[in-house]
XYZ file of C-alpha atoms in Angstrom:
624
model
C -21.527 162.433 -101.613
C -18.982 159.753 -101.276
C -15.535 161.006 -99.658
C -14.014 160.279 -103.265
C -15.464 163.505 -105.009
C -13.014 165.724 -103.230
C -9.834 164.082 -105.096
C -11.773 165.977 -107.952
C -12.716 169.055 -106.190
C -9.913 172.030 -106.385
C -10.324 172.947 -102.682
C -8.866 169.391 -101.902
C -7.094 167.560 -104.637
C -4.062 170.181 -105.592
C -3.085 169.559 -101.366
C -3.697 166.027 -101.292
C -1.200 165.652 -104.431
C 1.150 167.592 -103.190
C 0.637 165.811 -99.156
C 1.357 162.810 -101.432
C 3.900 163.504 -103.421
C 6.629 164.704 -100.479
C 5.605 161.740 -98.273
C 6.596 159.625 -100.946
C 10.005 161.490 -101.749
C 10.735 161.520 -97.850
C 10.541 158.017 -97.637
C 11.963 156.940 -101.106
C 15.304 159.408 -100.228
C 15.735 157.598 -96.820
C 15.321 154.491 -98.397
C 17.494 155.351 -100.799
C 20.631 156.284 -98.838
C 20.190 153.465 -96.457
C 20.764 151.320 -99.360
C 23.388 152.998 -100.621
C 25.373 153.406 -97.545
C 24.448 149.838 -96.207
C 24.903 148.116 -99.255
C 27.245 149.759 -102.146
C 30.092 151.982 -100.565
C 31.679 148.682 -99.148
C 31.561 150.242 -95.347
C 32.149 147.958 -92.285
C 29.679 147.018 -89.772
C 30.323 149.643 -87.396
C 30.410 152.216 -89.843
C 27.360 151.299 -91.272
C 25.245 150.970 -87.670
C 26.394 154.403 -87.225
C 24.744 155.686 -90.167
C 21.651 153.964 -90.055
C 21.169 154.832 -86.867
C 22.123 158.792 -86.756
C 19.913 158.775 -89.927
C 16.629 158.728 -87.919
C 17.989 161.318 -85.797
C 18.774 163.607 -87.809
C 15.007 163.754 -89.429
C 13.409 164.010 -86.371
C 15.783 166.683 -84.949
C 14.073 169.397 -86.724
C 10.818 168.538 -85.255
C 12.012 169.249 -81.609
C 13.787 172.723 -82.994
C 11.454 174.014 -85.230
C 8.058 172.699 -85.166
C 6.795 175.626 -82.833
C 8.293 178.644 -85.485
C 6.464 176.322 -88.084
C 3.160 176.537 -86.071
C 3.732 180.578 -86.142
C 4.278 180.999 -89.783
C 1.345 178.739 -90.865
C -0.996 180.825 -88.464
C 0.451 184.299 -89.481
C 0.785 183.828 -93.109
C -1.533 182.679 -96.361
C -0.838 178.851 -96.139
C -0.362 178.057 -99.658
C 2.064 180.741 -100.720
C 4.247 178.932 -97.657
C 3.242 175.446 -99.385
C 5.060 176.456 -102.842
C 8.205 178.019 -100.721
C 8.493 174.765 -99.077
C 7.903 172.685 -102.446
C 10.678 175.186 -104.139
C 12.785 174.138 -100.675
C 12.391 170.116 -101.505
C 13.801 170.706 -104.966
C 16.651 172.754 -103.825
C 17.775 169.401 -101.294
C 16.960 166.735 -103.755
C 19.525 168.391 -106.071
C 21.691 168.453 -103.352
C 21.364 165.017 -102.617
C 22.033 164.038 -106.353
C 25.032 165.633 -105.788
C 25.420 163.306 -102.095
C 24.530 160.116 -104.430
C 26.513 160.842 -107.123
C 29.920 161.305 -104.874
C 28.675 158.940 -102.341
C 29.186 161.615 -100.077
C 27.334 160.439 -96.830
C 28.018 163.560 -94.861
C 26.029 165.773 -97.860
C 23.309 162.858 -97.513
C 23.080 163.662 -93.686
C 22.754 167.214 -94.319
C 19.799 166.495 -96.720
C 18.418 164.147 -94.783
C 18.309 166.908 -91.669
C 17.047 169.227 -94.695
C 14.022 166.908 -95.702
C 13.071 166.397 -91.856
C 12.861 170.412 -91.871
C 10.631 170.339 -94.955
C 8.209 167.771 -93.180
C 8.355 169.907 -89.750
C 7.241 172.889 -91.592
C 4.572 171.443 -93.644
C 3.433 169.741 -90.788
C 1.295 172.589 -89.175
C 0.031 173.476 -92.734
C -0.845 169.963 -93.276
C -3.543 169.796 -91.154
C -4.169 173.272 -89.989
C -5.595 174.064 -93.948
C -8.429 170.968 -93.940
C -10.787 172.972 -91.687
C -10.607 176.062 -93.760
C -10.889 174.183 -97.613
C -13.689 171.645 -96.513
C -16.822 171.824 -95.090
C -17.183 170.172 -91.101
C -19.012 167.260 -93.039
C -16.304 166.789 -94.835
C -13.586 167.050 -92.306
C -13.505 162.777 -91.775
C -13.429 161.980 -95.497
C -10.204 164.236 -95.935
C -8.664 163.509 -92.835
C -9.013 159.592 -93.976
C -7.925 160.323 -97.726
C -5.047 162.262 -96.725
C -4.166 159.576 -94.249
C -4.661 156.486 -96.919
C -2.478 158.928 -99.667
C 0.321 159.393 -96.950
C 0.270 155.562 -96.503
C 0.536 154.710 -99.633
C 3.392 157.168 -100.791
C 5.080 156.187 -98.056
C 4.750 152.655 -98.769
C 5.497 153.610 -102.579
C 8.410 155.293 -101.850
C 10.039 153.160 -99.650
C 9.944 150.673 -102.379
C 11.027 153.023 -104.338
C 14.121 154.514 -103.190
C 15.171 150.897 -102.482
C 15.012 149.496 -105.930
C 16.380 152.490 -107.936
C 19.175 152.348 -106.022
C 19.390 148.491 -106.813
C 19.761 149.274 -110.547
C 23.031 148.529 -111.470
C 25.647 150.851 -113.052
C 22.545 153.598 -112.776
C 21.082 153.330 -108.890
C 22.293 156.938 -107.484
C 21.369 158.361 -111.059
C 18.011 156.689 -111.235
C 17.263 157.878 -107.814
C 18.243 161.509 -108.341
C 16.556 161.893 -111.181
C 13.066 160.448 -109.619
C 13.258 162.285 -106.296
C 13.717 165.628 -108.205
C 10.824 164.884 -110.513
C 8.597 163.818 -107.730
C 9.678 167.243 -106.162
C 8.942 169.102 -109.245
C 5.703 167.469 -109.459
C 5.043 168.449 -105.761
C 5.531 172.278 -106.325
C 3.268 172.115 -109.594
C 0.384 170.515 -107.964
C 1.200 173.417 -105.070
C 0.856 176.504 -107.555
C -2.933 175.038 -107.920
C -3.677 174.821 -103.791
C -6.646 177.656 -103.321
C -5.547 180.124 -100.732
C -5.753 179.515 -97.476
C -5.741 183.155 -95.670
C -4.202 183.279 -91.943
C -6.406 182.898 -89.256
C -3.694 185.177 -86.870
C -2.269 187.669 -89.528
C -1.880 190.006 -86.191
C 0.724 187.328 -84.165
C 4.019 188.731 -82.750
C 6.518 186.103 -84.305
C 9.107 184.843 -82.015
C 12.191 183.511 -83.389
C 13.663 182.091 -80.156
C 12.761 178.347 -80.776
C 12.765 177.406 -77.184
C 10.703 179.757 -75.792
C 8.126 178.865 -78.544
C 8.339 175.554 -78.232
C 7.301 175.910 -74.144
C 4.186 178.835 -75.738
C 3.328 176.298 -78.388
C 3.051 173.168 -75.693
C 1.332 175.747 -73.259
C -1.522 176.233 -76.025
C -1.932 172.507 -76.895
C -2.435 172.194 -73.065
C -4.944 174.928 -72.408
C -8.021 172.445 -73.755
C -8.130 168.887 -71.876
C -9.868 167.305 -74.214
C -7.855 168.016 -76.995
C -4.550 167.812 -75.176
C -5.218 164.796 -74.729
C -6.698 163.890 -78.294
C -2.806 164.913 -78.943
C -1.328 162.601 -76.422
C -3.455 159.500 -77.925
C -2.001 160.938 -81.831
C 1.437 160.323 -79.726
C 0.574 157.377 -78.448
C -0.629 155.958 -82.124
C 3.316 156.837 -82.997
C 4.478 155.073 -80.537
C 2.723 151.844 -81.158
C 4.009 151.943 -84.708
C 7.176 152.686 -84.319
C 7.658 149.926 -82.002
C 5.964 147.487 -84.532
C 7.340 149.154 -87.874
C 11.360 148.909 -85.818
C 10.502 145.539 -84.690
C 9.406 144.399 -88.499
C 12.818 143.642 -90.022
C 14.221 141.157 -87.183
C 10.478 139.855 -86.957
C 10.245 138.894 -91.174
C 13.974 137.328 -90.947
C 13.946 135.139 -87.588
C 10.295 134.557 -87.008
C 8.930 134.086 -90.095
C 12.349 133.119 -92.394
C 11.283 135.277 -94.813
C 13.575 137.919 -97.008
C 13.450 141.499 -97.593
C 10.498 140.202 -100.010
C 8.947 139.397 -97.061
C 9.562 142.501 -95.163
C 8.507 144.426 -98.175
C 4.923 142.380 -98.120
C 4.224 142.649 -94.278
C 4.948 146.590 -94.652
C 2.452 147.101 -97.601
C -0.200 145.076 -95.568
C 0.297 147.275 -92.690
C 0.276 149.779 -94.856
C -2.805 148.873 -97.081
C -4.560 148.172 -93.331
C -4.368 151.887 -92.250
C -5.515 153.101 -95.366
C -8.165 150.983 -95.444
C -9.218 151.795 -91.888
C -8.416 155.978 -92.435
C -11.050 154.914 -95.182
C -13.841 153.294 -93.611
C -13.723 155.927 -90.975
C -16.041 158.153 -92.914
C -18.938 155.839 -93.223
C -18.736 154.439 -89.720
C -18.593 157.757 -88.395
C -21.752 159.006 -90.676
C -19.668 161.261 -92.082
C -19.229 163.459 -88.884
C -15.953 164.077 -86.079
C -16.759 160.072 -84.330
C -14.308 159.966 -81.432
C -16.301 156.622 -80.585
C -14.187 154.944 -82.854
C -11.336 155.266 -81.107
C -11.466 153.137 -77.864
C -12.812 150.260 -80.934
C -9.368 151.133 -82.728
C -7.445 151.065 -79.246
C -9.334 147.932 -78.641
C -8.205 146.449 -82.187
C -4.265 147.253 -81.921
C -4.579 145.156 -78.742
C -6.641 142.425 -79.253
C -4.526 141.632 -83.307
C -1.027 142.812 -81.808
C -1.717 139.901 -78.880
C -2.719 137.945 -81.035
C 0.536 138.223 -83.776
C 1.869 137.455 -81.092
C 0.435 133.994 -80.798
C 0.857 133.329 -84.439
C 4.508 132.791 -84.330
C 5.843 133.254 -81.290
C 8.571 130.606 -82.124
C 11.879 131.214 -84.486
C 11.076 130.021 -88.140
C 12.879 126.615 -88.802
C 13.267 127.339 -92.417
C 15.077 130.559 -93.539
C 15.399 132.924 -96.974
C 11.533 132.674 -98.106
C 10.202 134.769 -100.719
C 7.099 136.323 -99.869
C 5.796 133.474 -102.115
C 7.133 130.729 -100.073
C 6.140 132.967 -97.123
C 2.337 132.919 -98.283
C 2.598 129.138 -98.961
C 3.792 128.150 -95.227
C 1.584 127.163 -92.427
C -0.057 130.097 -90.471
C 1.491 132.758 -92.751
C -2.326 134.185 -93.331
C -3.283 134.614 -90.042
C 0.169 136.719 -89.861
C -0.923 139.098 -92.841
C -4.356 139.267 -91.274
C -2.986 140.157 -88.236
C -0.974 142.985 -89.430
C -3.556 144.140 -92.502
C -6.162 144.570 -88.978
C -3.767 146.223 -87.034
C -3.167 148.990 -90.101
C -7.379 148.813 -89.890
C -7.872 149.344 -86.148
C -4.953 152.078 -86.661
C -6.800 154.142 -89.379
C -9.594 154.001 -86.375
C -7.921 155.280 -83.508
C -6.029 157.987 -85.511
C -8.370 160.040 -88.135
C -10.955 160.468 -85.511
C -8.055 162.001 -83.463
C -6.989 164.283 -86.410
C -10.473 165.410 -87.152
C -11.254 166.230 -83.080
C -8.030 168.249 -82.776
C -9.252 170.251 -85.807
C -12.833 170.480 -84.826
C -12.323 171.565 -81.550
C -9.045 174.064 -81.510
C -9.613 177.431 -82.405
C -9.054 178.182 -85.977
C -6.165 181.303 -84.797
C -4.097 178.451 -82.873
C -4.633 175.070 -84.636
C -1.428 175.429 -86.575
C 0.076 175.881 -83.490
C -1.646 173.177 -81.579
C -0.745 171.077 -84.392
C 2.719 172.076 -83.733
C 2.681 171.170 -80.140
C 1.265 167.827 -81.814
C 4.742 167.466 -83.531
C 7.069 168.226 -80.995
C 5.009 165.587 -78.864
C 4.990 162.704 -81.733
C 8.506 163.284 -82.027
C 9.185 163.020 -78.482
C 7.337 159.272 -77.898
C 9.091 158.343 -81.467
C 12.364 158.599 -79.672
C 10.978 156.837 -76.649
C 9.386 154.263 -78.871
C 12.874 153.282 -80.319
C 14.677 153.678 -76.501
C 12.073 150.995 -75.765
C 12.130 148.626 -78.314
C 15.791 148.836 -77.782
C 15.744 148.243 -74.231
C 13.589 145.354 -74.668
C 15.885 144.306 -77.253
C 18.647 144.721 -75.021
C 17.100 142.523 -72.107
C 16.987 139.706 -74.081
C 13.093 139.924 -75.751
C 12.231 139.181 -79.455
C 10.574 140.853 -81.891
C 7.563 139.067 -81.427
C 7.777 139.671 -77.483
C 8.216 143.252 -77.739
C 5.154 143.197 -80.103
C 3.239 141.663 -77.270
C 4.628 143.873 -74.696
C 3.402 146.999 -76.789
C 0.038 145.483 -77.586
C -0.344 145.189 -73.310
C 1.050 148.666 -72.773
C -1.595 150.181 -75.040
C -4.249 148.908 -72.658
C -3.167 150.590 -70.028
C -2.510 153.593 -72.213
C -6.013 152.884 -73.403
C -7.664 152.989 -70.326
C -5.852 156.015 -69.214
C -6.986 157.977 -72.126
C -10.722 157.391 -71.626
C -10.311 157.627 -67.829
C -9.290 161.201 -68.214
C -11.597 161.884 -71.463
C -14.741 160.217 -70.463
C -16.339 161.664 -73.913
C -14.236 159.142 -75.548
C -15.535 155.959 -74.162
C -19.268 157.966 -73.501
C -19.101 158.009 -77.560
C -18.117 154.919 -78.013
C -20.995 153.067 -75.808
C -23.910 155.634 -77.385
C -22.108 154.664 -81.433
C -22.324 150.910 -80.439
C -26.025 151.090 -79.161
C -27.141 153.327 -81.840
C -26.286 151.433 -84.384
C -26.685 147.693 -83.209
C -30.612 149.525 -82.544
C -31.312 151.664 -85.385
C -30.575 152.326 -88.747
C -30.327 155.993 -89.088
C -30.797 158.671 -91.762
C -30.315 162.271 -91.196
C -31.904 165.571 -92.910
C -31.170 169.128 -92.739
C -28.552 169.000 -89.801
C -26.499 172.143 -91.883
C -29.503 173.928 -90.445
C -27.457 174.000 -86.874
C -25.590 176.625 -86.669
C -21.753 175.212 -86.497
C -20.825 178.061 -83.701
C -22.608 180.325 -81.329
C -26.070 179.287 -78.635
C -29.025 177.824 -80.288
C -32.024 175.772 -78.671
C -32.986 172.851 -80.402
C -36.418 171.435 -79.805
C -37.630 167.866 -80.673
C -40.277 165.465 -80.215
C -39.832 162.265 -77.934
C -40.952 158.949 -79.038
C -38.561 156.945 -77.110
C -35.840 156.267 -73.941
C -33.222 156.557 -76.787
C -34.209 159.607 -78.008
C -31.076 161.448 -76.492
C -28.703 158.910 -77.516
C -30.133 159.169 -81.223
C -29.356 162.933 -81.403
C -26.153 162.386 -79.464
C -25.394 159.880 -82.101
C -25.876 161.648 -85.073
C -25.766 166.107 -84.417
C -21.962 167.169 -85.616
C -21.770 169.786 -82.244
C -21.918 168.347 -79.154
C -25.062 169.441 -77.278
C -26.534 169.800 -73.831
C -29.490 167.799 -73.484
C -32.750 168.298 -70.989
C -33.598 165.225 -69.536
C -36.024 163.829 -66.986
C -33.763 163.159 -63.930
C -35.233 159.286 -63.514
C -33.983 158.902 -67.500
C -30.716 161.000 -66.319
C -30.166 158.039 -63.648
C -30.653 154.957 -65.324
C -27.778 152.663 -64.593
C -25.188 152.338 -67.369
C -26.936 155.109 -69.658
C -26.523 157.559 -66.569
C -22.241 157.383 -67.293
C -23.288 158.409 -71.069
C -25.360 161.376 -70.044
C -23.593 162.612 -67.265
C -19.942 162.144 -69.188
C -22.084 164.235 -72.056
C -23.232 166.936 -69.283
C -27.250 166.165 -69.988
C -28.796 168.609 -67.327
C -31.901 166.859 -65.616
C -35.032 168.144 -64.950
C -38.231 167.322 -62.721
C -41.320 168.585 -62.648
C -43.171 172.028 -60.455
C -44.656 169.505 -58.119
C -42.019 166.873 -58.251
C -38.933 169.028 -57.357
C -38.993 172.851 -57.635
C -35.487 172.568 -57.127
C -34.369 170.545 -59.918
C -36.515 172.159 -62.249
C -35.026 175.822 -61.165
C -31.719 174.170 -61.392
C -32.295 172.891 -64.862
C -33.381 176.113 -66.178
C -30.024 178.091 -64.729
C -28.183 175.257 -65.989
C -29.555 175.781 -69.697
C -28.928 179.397 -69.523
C -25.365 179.158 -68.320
C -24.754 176.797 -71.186
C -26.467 179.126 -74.243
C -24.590 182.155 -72.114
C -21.155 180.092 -72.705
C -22.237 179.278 -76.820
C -23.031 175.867 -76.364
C -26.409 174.191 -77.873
C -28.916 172.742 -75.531
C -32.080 170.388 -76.977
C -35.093 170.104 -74.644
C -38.360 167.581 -75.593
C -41.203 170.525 -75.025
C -43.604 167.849 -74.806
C -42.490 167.347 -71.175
C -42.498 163.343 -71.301
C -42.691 160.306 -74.048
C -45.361 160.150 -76.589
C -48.119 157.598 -75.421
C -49.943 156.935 -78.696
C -46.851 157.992 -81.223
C -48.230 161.653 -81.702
C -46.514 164.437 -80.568
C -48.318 165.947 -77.461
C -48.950 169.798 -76.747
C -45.673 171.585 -76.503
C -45.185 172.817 -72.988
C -43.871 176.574 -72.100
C -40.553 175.674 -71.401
C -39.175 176.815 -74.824
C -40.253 180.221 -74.027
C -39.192 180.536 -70.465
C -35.737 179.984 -71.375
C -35.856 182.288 -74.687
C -37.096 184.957 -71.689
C -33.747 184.590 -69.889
C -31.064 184.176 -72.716
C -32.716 185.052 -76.445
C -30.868 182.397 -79.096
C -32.025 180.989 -82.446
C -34.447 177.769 -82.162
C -33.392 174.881 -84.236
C -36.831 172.432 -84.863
C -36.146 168.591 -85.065
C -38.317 165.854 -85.592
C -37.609 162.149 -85.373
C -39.324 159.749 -87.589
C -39.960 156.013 -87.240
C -39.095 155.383 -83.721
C -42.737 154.432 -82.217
C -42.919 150.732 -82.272
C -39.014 150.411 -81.967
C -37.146 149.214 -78.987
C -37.559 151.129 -75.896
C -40.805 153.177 -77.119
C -43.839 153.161 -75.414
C -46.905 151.356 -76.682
C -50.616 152.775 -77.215
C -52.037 149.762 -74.493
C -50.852 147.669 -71.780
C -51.215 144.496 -73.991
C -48.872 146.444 -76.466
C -46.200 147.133 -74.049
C -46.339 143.399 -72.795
C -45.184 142.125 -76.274
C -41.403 142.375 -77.321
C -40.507 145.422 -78.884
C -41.621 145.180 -82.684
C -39.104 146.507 -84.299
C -35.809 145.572 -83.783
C -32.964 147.351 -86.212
C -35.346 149.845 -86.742
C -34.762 152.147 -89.610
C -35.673 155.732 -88.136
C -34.864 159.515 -89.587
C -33.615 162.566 -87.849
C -34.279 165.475 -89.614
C -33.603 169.146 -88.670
C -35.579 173.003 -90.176
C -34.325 176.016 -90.821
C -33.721 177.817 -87.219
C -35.714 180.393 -86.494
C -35.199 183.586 -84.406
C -35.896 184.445 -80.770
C -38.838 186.875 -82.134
C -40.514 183.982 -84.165
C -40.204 181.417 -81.912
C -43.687 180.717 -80.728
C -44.880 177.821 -79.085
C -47.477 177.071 -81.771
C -45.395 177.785 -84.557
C -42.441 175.348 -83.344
C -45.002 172.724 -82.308
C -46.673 173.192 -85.933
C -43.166 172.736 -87.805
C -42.159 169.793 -85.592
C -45.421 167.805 -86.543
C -44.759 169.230 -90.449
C -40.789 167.580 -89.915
C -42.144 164.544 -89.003
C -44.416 163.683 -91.382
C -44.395 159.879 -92.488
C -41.207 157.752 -92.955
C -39.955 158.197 -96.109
């Protein structure tokens, strides 16, 4: 089912709408009172820096002061009754701000605009806190990318928006009051038709004091590595683009000569990029949480951002092109390729991110987590703009500060994935998985999504663990034969994914007693483990007699027993052959196009040896 279907499913579209609808009002206001105050209310220079720049400010101010209260109310209370009180909120300010526009009364403006950052730091939590419970953990990409290509695109839309009603003269303040508290209306409407969305920690003590929150709510986004650091790379991702999108203005005028035209085109095609990447994220993740995507995006907002660099690093000789004129000068498409592929490689790095923070916090403290998300975006979005205006003050361009952020990320980068090995351990196993194989999976709703269960699968080849790794939506804990375990390159992947090796009786009592405490401790702590019960790789492409390892660890720790069978493999790179002549020949079957396909799991009682060797060979079958 393509990613598409849920903009016609209830349990999605009504949020999306309404996710759409305020990011395009919070841009399309801003947009609209820079223009107003910048442009029609005759202000001088100084007055008008002020503005512009305690604008910003102001909307992130409520994301430092009240992100961790919104993290409590979106865990303590049904999430879409809060939805239509904030929706009922943003028409209350966009009448206020008619009033602001009307009077050109920029200190009622400033209050909105504090107002409308409120609105987004209490949505915020509820944004993506609500995905895990309306969609199904298949379906968790495909939202996270359509709610990131919608927010885009509104925000693209509105920015445009806000600065041509405002343009319209004799009727700009008029025009733009009357769409902002339309698109507002239309926001609480689609709300009333959000499904409910019950709260995951009806029983939480609220605290009101904001600071001591905000120190609980940064203490919970800390307690899991992994995904405190999933948050930090969201940060990071907020950084980079605030640094580009500030930079954007002074980079259209003096680098390229273009007009606001100009600026206007180089913003949708950064714009059009991310969507396009949140897009894509679905099917080059196989429609599963792919944080192996995310060194390639990290890799991809360094490699274009150097390289937009190197474009135009010069000062345009001809000023005041259209976008037109822009298009039509020499080198202008590698620009807009540049950007449009750094909006791409951003949609990579930052759904993944998204969808692991939601897949792997508790459901009782994501909005909360999610909070501690926002306080910490906020935070490197003021840093972002101290740096680009330190740089700015030293003397660099635009285009040099571009270059300076696109070598800072790699450092940032490599941090990242030095800390969170899974990262770059996903990214090497996606990248040989699918330069190898072309993969199809079956029946993998048959794993349970929480709680111990033994999965047990034939082995054809040496990339047998990396196919599962690949493609199962839990992370698992897989049995290995230690000389596998230490091959050189492969034994980073394995070890980064804590595979537990395993020798044989005669080879290495100790490893092999090892190995089975090391399973146990794993199903004891919920995790899943897969083991290969034929005890080595097929020789002749059948599956071999199952060996009583599946039933000395259902002994210790009792758990349900997921069969698996992969199809296609024998005859494919890095599978045995049935004869030494075979094995001499290069592999037959490069790009191979192989299935994975998973039964129903079957309990502790049922689990017999036969029985699970029996359904393994039925699984297999032929390729279809």
């Amino acid at each position: 089912m393509s990613q598409f279907n849920l903009l016609g499913s209830r349990r999605f579209a009504p949020f999306f709408w309404t996710q759409a609808l305020g990011a395009f009002n919070d841009n399309a206001f801003r947009n609209a009172m820079v223009m107003l105050v910048a442009f029609q209310m005759g202000l001088d220079d100084k007055t008008v820096s002020l503005y512009t720049n305690l604008a910003p400010a102001l909307f992130i101010l409520p994301y430092f002061l009240f992100s961790a209260t919104a993290g409590q109310l979106a865990e303590k209370y049904e999430k879409s009754r809060i939805i239509r009180y904030v929706k009922l909120f943003e028409i209350a300010a966009m009448a206020i701000a008619a009033i602001g526009f009307y009077t050109h009364h920029t200190t009622l403006l400033l209050v909105v605009l504090f107002l409308m950052g409120l609105h987004s730091t209490t949505f915020g939590p509820i944004k993506y806190a609500i995905l895990p419970q309306a969609l199904k953990p298949e379906e968790l990409v495909g939202g996270n990318g359509l709610v990131e290509m919608g927010t885009q695109l509104a925000m693209l839309i509105g920015m445009i928006a806000g600065n041509s009603l405002m343009l319209i003269a004799g009727f700009g303040p008029i025009a733009a009051s009357a769409t902002t508290i339309f698109i507002a209306v239309l926001g609480y409407l689609a709300s009333r038709r959000i499904p409910p969305a019950p709260a995951t920690a009806p029983e939480l003590v609220f605290n009101w004091n904001p600071i001591t929150e905000t120190a609980r709510v940064l203490g919970i986004t800390k307690q899991d590595r992994r995904v405190f650091n999933a948050v930090l790379g969201i940060s990071w991702f907020w950084f980079f683009g605030t640094v580009l999108i500030a930079q954007l203005p002074n980079y259209t005028r003096l680098n390229l000569g273009g007009d606001g035209s100009v600026n206007t085109l180089v913003l949708t095609l950064f714009s059009l990029g991310t969507g396009a990447g949140a897009l894509l994220c679905e099917r080059m993740s196989g429609r599963r949480v792919e944080v192996g995507l995310v060194p390639l995006g990290a890799f991809g907002l360094t490699a274009f951002g150097v390289d937009l660099y190197l474009a135009h690093p010069h000062l345009a000789t001809v000023h005041g092109l259209d976008w037109l004129g822009f298009l039509r000068s020499p080198g202008s498409w590698r620009v807009a390729m540049d950007l449009t592929l750094i909006g791409v490689f951003s949609g990579f790095y930052v759904v993944p991110l998204f969808a692991f923070v939601q897949a792997r916090s508790p459901r009782d403290r994501l909005s909360r987590v999610i909070a501690g998300n926002n306080i910490l975006n906020a935070l490197f979005i003021c840093v972002a703009s101290g740096f680009g205006l330190a740089l700015g003050a030293l003397g660099l361009s635009a285009v040099q500060i571009f270059l300076a952020a696109a070598v800072l990320n790699v450092a940032v980068a490599a941090y990242i994935f030095t800390i969170v090995p899974e990262f770059l351990m996903r990214f090497i196993t996606w990248v040989l998985v699918n330069t190898l194989y072309r993969v199809r999976v079956h029946g993998l709703q048959n794993i349970p999504e929480e709680g111990p269960a033994l999965l047990v699968c034939n082995h054809v080849s040496f990339m047998d663990p990396l196919l599962l790794m690949a493609n199962l939506r839990r992370p698992a804990r897989f049995v290995m034969y230690y000389k596998i375990f230490n091959i050189p390159l492969l034994k980073f992947v394995f070890r980064t994914a804590k595979a537990i090796p395993i020798a044989g009786q005669k080879e290495d009592p100790a490893v092999l007693q090892r190995a089975y405490d090391d399973v146990d401790a794993a199903l004891a702590d919920g995790e899943i483990v897969c083991i290969f019960p034929e005890g080595g790789l097929t020789k002749d492409g059948d599956i071999a007699p199952f060996r009583p390892g599946v039933a000395r660890i259902l002994e210790r720790r009792p758990v349900p027993v997921v069969p698996l069978a992969l199809r296609g493999l024998w005859g494919s790179v890095w599978s045995r052959r049935d004869s030494m002549m075979h094995r001499a020949r290069l592999p037959r079957r490069f790009r191979a196009r192989v299935e994975l396909v998973a039964g129903a799991p079957y309990s502790p009682a049922d689990a017999q040896l036969e029985t699970l060797e029996a359904r393994v060979r039925e699984l297999r079958g032929d390729l279809a």
